[in-house]
Coordinates of C-alpha atoms and ligand atoms in Angstrom, one line a residue:
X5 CA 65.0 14.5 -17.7
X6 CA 61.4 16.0 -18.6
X7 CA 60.1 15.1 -21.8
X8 CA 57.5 17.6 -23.9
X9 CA 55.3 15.4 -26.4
X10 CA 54.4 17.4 -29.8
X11 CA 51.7 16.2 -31.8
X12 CA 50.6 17.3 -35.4
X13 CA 47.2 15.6 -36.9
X14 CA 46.1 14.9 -40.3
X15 CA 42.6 14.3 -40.8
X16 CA 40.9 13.1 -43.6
X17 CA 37.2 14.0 -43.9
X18 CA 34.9 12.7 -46.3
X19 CA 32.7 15.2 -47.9
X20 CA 29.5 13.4 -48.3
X21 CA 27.7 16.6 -48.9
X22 CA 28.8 15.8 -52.4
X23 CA 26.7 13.0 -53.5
X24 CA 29.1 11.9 -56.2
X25 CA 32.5 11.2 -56.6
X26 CA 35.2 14.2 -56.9
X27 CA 36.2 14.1 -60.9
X28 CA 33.0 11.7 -61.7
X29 CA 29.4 11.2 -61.5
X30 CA 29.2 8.5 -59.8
X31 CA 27.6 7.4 -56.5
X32 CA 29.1 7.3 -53.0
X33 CA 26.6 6.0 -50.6
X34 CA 28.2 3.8 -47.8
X35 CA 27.9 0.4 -48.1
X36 CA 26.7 -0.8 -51.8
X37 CA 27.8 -3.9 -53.4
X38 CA 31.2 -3.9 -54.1
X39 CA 32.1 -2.4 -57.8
X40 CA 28.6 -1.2 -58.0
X41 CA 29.6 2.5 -57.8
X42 CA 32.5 2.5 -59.5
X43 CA 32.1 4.2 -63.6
X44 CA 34.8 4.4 -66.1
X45 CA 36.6 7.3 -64.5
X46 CA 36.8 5.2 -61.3
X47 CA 38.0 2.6 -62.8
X48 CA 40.8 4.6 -64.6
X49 CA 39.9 3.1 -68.0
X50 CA 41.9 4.7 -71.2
X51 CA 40.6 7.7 -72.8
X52 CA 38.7 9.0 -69.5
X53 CA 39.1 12.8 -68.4
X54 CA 38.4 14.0 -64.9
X55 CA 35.8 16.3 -64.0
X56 CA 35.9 18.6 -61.0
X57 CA 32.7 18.9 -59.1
X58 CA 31.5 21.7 -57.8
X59 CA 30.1 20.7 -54.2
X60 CA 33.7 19.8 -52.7
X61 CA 34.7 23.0 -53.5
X62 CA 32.2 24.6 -51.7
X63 CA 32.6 22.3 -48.6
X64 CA 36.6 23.4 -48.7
X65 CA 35.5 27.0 -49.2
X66 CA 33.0 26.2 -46.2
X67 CA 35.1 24.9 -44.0
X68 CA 38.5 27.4 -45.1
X69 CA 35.9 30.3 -43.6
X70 CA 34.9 28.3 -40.4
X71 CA 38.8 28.2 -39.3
X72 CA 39.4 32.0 -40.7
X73 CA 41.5 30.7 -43.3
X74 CA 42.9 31.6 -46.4
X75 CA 41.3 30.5 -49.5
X76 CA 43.4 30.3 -52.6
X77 CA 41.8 31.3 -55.2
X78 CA 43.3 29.7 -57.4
X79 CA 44.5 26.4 -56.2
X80 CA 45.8 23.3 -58.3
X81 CA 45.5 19.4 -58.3
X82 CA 48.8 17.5 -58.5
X83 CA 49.3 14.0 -59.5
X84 CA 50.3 11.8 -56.0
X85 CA 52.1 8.6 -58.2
X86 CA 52.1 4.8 -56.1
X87 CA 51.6 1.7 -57.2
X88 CA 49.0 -0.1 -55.2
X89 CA 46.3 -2.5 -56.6
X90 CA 43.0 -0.1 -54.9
X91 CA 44.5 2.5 -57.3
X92 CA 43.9 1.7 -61.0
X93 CA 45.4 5.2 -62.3
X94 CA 48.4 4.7 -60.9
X95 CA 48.2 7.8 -58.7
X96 CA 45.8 10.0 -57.0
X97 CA 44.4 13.4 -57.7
X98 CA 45.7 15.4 -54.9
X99 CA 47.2 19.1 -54.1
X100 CA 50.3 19.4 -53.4
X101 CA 51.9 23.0 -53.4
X102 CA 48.7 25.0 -53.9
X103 CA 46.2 23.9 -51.5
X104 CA 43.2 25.2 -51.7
X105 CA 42.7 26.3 -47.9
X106 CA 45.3 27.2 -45.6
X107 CA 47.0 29.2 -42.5
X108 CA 43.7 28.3 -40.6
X109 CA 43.1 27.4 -36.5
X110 CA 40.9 25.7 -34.5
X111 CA 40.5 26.9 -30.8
X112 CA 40.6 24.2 -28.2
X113 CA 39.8 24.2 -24.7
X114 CA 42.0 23.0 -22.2
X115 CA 40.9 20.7 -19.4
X116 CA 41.9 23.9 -16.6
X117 CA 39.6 25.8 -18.8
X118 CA 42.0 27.9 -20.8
X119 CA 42.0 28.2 -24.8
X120 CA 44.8 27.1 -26.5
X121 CA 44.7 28.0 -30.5
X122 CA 46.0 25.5 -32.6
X123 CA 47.0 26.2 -36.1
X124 CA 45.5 24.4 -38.9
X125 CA 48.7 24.5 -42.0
X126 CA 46.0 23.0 -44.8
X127 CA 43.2 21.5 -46.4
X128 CA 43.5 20.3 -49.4
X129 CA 41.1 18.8 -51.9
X130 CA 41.9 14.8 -53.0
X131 CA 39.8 11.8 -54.0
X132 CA 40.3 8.7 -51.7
X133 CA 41.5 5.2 -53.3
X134 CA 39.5 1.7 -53.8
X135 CA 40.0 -0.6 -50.5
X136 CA 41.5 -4.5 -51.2
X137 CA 39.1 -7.2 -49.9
X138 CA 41.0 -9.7 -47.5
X139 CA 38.7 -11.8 -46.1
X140 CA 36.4 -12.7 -48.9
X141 CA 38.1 -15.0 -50.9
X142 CA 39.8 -17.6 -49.9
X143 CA 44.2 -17.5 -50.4
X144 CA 43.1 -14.2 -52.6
X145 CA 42.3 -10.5 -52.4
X146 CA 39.2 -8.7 -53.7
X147 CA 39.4 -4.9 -55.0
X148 CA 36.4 -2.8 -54.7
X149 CA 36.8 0.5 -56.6
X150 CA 33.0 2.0 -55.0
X151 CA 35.8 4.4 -52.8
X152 CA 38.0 5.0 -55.7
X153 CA 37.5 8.7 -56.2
X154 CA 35.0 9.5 -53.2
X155 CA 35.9 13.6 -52.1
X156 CA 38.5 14.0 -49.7
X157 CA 39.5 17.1 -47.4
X158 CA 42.7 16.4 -45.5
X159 CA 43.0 18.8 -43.1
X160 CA 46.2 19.1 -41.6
X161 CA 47.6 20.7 -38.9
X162 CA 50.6 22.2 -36.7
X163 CA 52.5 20.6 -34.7
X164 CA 51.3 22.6 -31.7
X165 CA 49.5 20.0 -29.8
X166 CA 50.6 18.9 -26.8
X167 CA 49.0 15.7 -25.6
X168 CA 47.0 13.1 -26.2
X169 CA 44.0 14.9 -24.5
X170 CA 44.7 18.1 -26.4
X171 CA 45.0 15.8 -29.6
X172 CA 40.9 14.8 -28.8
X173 CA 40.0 18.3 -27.9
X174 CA 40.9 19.9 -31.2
X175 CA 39.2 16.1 -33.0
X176 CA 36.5 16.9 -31.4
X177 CA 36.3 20.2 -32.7
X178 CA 36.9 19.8 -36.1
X179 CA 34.1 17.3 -35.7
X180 CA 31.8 19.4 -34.5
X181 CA 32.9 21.9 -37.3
X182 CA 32.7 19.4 -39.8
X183 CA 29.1 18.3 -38.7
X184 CA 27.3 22.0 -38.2
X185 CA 28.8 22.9 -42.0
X186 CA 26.9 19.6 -42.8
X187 CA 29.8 18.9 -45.1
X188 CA 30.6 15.2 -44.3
X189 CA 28.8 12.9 -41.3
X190 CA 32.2 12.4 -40.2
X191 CA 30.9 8.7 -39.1
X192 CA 34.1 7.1 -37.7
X193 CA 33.3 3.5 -37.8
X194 CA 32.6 4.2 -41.3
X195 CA 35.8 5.6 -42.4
X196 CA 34.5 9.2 -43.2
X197 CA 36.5 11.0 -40.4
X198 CA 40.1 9.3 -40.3
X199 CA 42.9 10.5 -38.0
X200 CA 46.7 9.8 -38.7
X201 CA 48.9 11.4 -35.6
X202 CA 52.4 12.4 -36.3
X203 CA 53.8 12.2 -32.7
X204 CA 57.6 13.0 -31.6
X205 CA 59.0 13.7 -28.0
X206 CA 62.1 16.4 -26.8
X207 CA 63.4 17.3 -23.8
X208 CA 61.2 19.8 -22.1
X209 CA 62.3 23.6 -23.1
X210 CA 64.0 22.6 -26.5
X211 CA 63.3 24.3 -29.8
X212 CA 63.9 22.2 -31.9
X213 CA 61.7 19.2 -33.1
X214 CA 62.2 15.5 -32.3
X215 CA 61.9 12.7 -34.4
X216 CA 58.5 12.0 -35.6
X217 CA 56.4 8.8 -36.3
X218 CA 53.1 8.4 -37.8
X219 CA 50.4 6.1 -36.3
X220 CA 48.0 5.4 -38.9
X221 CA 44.5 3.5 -39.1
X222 CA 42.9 5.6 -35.7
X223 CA 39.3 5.4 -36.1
X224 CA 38.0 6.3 -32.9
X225 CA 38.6 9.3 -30.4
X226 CA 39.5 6.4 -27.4
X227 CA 42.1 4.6 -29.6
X228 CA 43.7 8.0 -30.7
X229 CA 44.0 8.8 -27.1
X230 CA 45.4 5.5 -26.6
X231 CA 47.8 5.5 -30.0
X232 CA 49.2 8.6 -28.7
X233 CA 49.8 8.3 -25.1
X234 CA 51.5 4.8 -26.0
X235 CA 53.2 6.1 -28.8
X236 CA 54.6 9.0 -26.3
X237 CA 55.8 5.9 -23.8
X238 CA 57.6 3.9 -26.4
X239 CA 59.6 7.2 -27.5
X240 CA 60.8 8.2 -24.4
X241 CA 61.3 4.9 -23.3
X242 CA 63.5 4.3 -26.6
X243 CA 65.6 7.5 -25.8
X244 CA 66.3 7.2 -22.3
X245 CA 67.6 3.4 -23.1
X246 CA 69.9 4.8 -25.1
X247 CA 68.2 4.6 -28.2
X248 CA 67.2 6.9 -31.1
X249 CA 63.4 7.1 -32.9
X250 CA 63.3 6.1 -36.3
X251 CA 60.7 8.4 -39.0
X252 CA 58.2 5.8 -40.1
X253 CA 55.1 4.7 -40.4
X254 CA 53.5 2.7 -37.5
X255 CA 50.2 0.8 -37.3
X256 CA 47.6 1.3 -34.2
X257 CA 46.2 -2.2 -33.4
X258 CA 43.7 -1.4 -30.7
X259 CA 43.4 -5.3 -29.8
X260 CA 46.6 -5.0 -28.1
X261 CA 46.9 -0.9 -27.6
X262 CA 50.2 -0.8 -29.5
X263 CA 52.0 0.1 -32.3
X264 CA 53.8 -1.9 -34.9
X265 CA 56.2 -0.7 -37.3
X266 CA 54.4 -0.6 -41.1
X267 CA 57.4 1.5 -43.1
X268 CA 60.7 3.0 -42.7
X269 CA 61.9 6.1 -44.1
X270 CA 63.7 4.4 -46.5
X271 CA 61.1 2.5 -47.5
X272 CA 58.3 5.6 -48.1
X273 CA 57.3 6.1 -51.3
X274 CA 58.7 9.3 -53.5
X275 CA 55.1 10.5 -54.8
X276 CA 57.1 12.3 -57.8
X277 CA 54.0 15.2 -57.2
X278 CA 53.1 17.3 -60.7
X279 CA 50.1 19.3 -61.5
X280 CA 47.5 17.1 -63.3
X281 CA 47.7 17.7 -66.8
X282 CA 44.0 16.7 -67.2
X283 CA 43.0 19.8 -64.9
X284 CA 42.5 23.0 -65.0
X285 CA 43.6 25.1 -62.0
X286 CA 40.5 25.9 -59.7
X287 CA 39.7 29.3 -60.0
X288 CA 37.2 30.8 -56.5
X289 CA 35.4 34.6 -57.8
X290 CA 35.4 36.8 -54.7
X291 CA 31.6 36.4 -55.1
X292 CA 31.3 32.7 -54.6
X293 CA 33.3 33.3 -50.8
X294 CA 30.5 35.9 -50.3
X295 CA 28.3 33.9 -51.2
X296 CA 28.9 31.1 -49.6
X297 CA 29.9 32.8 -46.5
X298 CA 26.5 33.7 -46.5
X299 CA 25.2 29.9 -46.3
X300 CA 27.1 29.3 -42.8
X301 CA 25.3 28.3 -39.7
X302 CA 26.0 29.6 -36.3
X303 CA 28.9 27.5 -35.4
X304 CA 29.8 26.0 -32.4
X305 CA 31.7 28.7 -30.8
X306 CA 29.5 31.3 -31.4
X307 CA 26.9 28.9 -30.0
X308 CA 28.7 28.0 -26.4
X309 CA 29.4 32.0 -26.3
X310 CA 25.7 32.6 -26.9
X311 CA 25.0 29.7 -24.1
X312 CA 27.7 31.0 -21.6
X313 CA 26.3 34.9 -21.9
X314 CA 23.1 35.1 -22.9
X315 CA 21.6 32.0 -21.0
X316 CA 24.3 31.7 -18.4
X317 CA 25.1 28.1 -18.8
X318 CA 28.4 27.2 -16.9
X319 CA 31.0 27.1 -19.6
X320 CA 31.7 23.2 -19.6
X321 CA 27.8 22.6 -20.2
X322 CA 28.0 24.8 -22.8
X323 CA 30.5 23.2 -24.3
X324 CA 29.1 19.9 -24.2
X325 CA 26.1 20.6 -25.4
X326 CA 27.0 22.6 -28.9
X327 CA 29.6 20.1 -29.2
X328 CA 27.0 18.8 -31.3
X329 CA 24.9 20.8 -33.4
X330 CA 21.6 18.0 -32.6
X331 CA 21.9 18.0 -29.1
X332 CA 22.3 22.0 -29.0
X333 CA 19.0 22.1 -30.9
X334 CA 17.3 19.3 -28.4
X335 CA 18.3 21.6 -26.2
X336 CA 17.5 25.2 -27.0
X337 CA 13.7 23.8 -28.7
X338 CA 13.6 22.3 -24.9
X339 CA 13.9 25.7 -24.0
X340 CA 11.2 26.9 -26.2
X341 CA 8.7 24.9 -24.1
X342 CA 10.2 26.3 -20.8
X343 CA 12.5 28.6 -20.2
X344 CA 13.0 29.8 -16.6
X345 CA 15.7 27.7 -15.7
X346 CA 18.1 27.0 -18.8
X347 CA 21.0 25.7 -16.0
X348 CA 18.2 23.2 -15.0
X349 CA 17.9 22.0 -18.5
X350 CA 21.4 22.1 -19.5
X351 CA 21.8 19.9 -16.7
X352 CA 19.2 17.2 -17.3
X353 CA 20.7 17.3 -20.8
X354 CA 24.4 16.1 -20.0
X355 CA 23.0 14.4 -16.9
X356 CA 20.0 12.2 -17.5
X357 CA 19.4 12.6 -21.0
X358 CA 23.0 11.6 -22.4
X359 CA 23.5 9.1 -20.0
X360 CA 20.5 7.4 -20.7
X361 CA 21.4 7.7 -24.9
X362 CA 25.0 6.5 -24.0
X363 CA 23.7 3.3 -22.1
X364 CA 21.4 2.2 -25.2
X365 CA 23.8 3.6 -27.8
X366 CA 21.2 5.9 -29.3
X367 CA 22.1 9.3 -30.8
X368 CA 19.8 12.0 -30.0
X369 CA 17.5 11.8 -33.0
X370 CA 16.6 8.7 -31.7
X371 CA 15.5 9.5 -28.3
X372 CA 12.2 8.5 -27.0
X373 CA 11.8 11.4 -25.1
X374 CA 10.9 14.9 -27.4
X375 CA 11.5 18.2 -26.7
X376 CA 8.2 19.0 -25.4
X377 CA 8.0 16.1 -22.9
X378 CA 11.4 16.9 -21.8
X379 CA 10.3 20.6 -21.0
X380 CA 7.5 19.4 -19.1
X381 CA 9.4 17.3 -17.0
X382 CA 12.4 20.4 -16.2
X383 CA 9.0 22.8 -15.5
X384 CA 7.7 20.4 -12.8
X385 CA 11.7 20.1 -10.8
X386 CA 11.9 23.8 -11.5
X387 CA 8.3 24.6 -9.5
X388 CA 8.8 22.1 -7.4
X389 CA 6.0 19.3 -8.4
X390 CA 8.6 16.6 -7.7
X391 CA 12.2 16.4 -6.8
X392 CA 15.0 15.7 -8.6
X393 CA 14.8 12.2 -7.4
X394 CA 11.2 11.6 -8.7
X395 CA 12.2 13.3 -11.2
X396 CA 14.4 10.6 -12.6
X397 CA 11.7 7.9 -12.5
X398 CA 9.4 10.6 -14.3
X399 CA 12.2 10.1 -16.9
X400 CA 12.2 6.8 -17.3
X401 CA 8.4 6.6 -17.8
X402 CA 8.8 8.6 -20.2
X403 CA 11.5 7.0 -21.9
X404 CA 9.2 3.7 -22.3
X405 CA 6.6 5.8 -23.6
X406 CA 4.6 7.9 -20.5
X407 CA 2.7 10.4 -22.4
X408 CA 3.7 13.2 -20.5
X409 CA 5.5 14.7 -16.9
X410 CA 1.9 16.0 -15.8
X411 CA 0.6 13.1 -17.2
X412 CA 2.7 10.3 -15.3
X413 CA 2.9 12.5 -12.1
X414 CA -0.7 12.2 -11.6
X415 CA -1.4 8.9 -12.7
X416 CA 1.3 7.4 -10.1
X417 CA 1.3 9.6 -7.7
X418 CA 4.4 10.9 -7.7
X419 CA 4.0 14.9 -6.6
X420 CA 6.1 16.2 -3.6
X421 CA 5.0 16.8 -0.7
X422 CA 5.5 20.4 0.5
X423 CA 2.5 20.8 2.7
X424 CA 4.1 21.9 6.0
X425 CA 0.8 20.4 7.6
X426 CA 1.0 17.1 6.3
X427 CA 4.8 17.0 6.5
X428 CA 4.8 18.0 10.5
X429 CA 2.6 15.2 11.1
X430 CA 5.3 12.7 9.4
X431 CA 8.3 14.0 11.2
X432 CA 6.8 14.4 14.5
X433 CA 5.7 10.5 13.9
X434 CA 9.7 9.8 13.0
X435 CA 10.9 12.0 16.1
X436 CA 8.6 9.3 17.9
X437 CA 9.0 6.3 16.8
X438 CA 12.7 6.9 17.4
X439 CA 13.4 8.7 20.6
X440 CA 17.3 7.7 21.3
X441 CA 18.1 9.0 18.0
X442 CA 16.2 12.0 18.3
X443 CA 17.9 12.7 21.8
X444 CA 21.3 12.3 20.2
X445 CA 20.5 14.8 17.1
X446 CA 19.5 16.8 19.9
X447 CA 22.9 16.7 21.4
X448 CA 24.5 17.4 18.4
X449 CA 25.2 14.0 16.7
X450 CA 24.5 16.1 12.8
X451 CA 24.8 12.4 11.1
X452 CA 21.7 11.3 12.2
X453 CA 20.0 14.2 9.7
X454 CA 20.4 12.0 7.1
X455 CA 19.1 8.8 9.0
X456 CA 15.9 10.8 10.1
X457 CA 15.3 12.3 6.3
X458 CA 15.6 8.7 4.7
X459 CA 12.7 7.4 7.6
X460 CA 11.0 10.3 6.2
X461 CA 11.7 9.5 2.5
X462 CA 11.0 6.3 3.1
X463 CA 7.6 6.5 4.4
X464 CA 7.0 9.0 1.4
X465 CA 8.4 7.0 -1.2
X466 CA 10.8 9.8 -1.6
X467 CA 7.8 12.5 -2.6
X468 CA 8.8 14.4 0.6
X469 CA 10.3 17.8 -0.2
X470 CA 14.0 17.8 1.3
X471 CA 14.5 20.9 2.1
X472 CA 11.1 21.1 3.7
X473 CA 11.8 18.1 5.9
X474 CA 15.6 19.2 7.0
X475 CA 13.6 22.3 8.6
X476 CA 11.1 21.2 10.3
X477 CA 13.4 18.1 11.7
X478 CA 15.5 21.1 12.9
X479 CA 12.7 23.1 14.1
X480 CA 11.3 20.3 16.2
X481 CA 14.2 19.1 17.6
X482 CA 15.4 22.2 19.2
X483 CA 11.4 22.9 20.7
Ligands
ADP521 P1 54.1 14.4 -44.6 O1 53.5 15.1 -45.8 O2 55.3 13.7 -44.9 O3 53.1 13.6 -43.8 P2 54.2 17.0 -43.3 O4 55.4 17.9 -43.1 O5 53.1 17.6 -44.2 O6 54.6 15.6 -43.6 O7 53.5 16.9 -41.9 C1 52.4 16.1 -41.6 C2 52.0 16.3 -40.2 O8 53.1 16.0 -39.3 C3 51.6 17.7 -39.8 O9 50.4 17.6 -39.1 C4 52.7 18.2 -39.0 O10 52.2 19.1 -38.0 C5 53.2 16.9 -38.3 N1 54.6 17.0 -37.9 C6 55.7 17.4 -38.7 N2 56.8 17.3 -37.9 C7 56.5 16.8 -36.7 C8 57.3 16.5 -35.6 N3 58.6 16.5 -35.5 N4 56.6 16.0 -34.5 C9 55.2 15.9 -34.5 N5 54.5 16.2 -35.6 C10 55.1 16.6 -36.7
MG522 MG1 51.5 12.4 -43.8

């Protein structure tokens, strides 16, 4: 039997455009001292009213146009009621039947290279609880309220992914997304771009929808990979051994790449929704959409298009590159400084450059290497100064603080040699010292090419051109 995985994602972003919490005015920078951001509306004392604030909205409204979806304009927030200790009220200010964005989509691509549109059901507006302290006390748990009532988008969508890898593509996009609206850092370590993945498995071809499951707590793109693909196993495993999946709640432990049961379905909560009595319903003019429709930045798929078409960037570079909205501007003010070869760039960009960030976990704003040095270096590959080779060492000098490409080339010595004079001499010299070889290029052994272009190299210190050296050897072999 052929199973067909079917994935649906909810993902909850924290808008930390909004410098205060959703119905207060309190603070919401990461990492203060516990309780220290936390005012009397936080802390659900009597008497307190909610207060919407205005900047949320805006991000929802924001984000509703980036995945050309509807905005109600006049959405409302409902009462979620549970009983936990990091929830003083006694519920949470959520929407429930009036969202305030919805019937949305986010395009992903697919790893062939086709688009696959993936439809996004809602965002809704909702503040975020406190978080319970385990591990400071000893035999006791700690509440800190700073969280309790930070701004919450939780976008949800269709159950129209297919995979674990089409579950990252469409992350990554709404990351991306989430990061050029600069409505949220979406930090994931930090909690501020959560994933939960509702994951259920049917036989390949059939309508109808299986059982689902919802892994909770994924708070990287690698573990939601991993969550999903093992969550897919245990299903089918379940099923074809006779037995059926249960709707519940499962936990990711990434320690052990599994997932452990947290609740049943008998065991979820009934959340008793109502419309807040404390709010009003919020209420979007036609001229605030305008208006802010008129604050948007070029976003990412306009950006690869622009990159594919007007630059003719291969579509995957593209891709990686807008992917984030810093590294597309590294990139195109790279350009500004030279731009005959934008391929060449593009390709020291997701070569080199990200490798060299990924090794010593830097993000781009922290790269030692600037735009204009990094143009420098891609003019002197592109005319030939020094190959790509040398050019990597150029990089590195840089990296530690060379001042320029020019700048290093000259003081070590490093340009290519593409007289035909001075290059003769050294092959001839090669062809010499190694006659037997020679006779059995001659001959037709092609192998020894590369043998007689590393003698060359070596005697270089790879400052030869290659292509230089691969004609000559072949035009004074044949003489
Ligand atoms: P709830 O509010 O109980 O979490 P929803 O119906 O709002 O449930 O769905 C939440 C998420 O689960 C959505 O992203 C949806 O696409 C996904 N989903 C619903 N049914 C399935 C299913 N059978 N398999 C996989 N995902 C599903
Ligand atoms: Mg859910």
């Amino acid at each position: 039997m052929e199973w067909e995985a079917v994935i649906g994602l909810e993902v909850h972003v924290q808008l930390t455009c909004s410098q205060s919490k959703l119905f207060s005015g309190a603070a919401t920078a990461y990492g203060a001292e516990a309780n220290s951001q936390a005012c009397a509306v936080d802390l659900a004392l009597p008497g307190v009213l909610p207060v919407l604030n205005r900047k949320p909205v805006e991000a929802a409204i924001k984000l509703g146009l980036a995945i050309n979806a509807e905005i109600d304009q006049e959405s409302v927030f409902a009462r979620k009621n549970y009983f936990y200790p990091d929830l003083p009220k006694g519920y949470q200010i959520s929407q429930f039947e009036r969202p305030i964005v919805h019937d949305g989509h986010i395009d992903i691509t697919l790893t062939n290279g086709d688009h696959k549109r993936i439809g996004v059901t809602r965002a809704h507006l909702e503040e975020d609880a406190g978080k319970s302290v385990h591990d400071a006390y000893h035999g006791q748990t700690g509440i800190d309220l700073n969280r309790s009532g930070t701004p919450l988008l939780e976008v949800v969508s269709e159950p129209e992914i297919s995979s674990a890898t089409e579950a990252v593509a469409y992350l990554k996009k709404l990351h991306a997304l989430i990061r050029y609206l600069e409505i949220g850092d979406a930090n994931m370590q930090e909690g501020s771009f959560r994933c939960d993945a509702n994951v259920s498995v049917r036989p390949k071809g059939q309508q109808e929808l299986g059982t689902r499951t919802e892994c909770k707590n994924i708070n990287s793109f690698r573990f939601v990979e991993r969550a999903i693909n093992h969550e897919i196993g245990r299903q089918i495993e379940l099923i074809e051994d006779g037995g059926n999946v249960v709707q519940e709640t499962r936990l990711y432990d990434p320690d052990r790449d599994e997932t452990r049961s947290m609740r049943s379905k008998e065991e979820a909560f009934d959340y008793r929704y109502f419309p807040d009595p404390d709010l009003l319903p919020v209420v979007i003019s036609d001229e605030w959409i305008d208006e802010v429709a008129t604050t948007l930045p070029e976003l990412p798929e306009t950006r690869i298009n622009r990159f594919i078409t007007q630059l003719s960037i291969k579509p995957e570079d593209a891709e990686q590159i807008a992917s984030s909205r810093e590294l597309a501007e590294f990139f195109e003010t790279s350009l500004n400084g030279y731009d005959r070869n934008p391929q060449l760039t593009a390709n020291w960009v997701t070569g080199e450059l990200l490798a060299q960030l990924n090794r010593e976990e830097r993000t781009i704003e922290q790269s030692p290497i600037n735009t204009a040095q990094f143009a420098g270096l891609i003019a002197r590959i592109d005319d030939q100064t020094i190959s790509g080779k040398i050019a990597k060492q150029v990089f590195q000098e840089l990296w530690q603080g060379g001042e320029s490409a020019d700048a290093v080339i000259e003081a070590k010595g490093l340009k290519q040699i593409t007289d035909t004079g001075a290059l003769e001499k050294l092959v001839a010299e090669v062809i010499e010292a190694h006659p037997e070889q020679a006779e059995e290029l001659h001959g037709g052994k092609d192998k020894l090419m590369g043998f007689f272009v590393g003698q060359i190299m070596k005697k270089t210190q790879g400052k030869a051109n290659p292509g230089e050296v691969n004609r000559l050897l072949r035009q004074l072999l044949t003489k």
